[in-house]
């Protein structure tokens, strides 16, 4: 796809974010911020039998940050958590079509993935500490 199409997709997700909001009584809720700008993302998940039944995000950030969060929710909703566990930094950058971002913008694009992975560490920490530790190790990539 051309850069223009990717730019349009990012703007569309930024202006019409998917799965934005909060979930009452979530199974997982997690918050983090981008230390470079202070922008913040909250993520809420409902999990049933290790499937993501619902996911919502909230927060403030730049277009790349919020578009990336919106796209990420679409990647994991109604999917097994095992799929979400495998989403990599490269998957996100490829998904938003920005593979040559500078380090500052990479943090914008990856904030939501970091939050999701932190949420998964929290979710697994009681149930399956080995899996929690593996996700934690992978998340240090960012
Ligand atoms: Fe803050 Fe992008 S400038 S997340």
XYZ file of C-alpha atoms and ligand atoms in Angstrom:
146
model
C 0.000 0.000 0.000
C 1.186 3.540 -0.629
C 2.148 5.954 2.165
C -0.971 8.023 1.394
C -3.250 5.064 2.028
C -1.496 4.325 5.315
C -1.775 7.979 6.297
C -5.507 7.864 5.590
C -5.908 4.689 7.636
C -4.095 6.295 10.580
C -6.248 9.430 10.355
C -9.404 7.342 10.111
C -8.535 5.408 13.294
C -7.515 8.652 15.014
C -10.771 10.419 14.141
C -13.042 7.389 14.560
C -11.275 5.216 17.098
C -12.538 1.636 17.382
C -13.225 0.224 20.838
C -12.597 3.511 22.633
C -14.042 3.847 26.116
C -14.094 1.907 29.339
C -15.375 -1.495 30.479
C -17.218 -1.819 33.759
C -15.668 -4.498 35.985
C -12.913 -5.505 33.587
C -10.842 -8.629 34.197
C -7.746 -6.592 33.425
C -7.180 -2.861 33.550
C -3.826 -1.278 33.009
C -2.410 2.172 32.512
C 0.875 3.520 31.248
C 2.293 6.654 29.694
C 4.877 7.605 27.139
C 7.726 9.050 29.243
C 8.818 11.326 26.396
C 5.570 13.278 26.122
C 3.398 12.219 29.075
C 0.609 10.900 26.847
C -1.373 8.110 28.452
C -3.268 4.960 27.541
C -5.622 2.890 29.685
C -6.701 -0.521 28.495
C -9.556 -2.684 29.766
C -10.124 -6.337 28.935
C -12.859 -8.867 29.522
C -11.415 -12.348 29.258
C -13.372 -15.577 29.063
C -11.630 -18.954 28.794
C -8.465 -17.155 27.733
C -10.345 -15.405 24.905
C -10.546 -11.637 24.663
C -14.310 -11.117 24.815
C -14.027 -7.339 24.897
C -11.279 -4.734 24.887
C -11.452 -0.973 25.149
C -8.876 1.753 25.412
C -8.941 5.309 26.625
C -6.403 8.047 27.009
C -4.718 10.905 25.252
C -1.991 10.898 22.701
C -0.908 11.850 19.217
C -2.502 10.466 16.053
C 0.013 7.623 15.771
C -0.470 6.606 19.399
C -4.273 6.585 19.322
C -4.565 5.080 15.830
C -2.199 2.334 16.859
C -4.247 1.634 20.015
C -7.453 1.505 17.963
C -5.899 -0.927 15.459
C -4.480 -3.062 18.241
C -7.905 -3.542 19.815
C -9.190 -4.798 16.452
C -6.278 -7.242 16.274
C -7.134 -8.887 19.592
C -10.889 -8.631 20.117
C -12.599 -12.035 20.029
C -9.236 -13.765 19.666
C -7.412 -16.073 22.062
C -4.959 -14.405 24.397
C -2.292 -16.693 22.911
C -2.606 -14.664 19.694
C -2.311 -11.353 21.549
C 0.787 -12.668 23.318
C 2.524 -13.106 19.995
C 1.942 -9.605 18.613
C 5.343 -8.021 18.101
C 6.667 -4.520 17.701
C 7.210 -5.309 14.001
C 3.550 -6.391 13.609
C 2.379 -3.018 14.948
C 4.748 -0.956 12.810
C 3.823 -2.974 9.750
C 0.131 -2.667 10.542
C 0.274 1.114 10.677
C 2.577 1.184 7.658
C 5.345 3.089 9.371
C 8.417 0.917 9.390
C 10.944 3.756 9.316
C 9.841 5.792 12.331
C 12.420 7.505 14.513
C 12.819 6.325 18.119
C 10.514 9.009 19.533
C 7.647 8.137 17.215
C 8.227 4.427 17.733
C 7.365 4.976 21.414
C 4.111 6.622 20.272
C 3.244 3.665 18.045
C 4.121 1.033 20.642
C 2.586 2.524 23.795
C -0.673 0.600 23.424
C 1.151 -2.689 22.798
C 3.233 -2.070 25.899
C 0.055 -1.454 27.907
C -1.594 -4.591 26.502
C 1.451 -6.718 27.334
C 1.599 -5.263 30.854
C -2.078 -6.144 31.232
C -1.381 -9.685 30.116
C 1.478 -10.007 32.598
C -0.979 -8.940 35.286
C -3.610 -11.400 34.037
C -1.213 -14.364 33.935
C 0.792 -13.564 37.055
C -1.445 -15.721 39.296
C -2.661 -18.266 36.761
C 0.562 -19.029 34.916
C 3.681 -17.284 36.252
C 5.959 -18.752 33.532
C 3.838 -17.228 30.787
C 3.699 -13.940 32.712
C 7.486 -13.896 32.942
C 7.903 -14.642 29.236
C 5.554 -11.797 28.253
C 7.391 -9.504 30.658
C 10.730 -10.388 29.067
C 9.383 -9.811 25.550
C 7.903 -6.460 26.592
C 11.328 -5.180 27.565
C 11.997 -4.877 23.843
C 10.249 -1.521 23.889
Fe 2.752 11.484 22.908
Fe 2.932 10.439 20.520
S 3.508 12.459 21.116
S 2.279 9.472 22.305
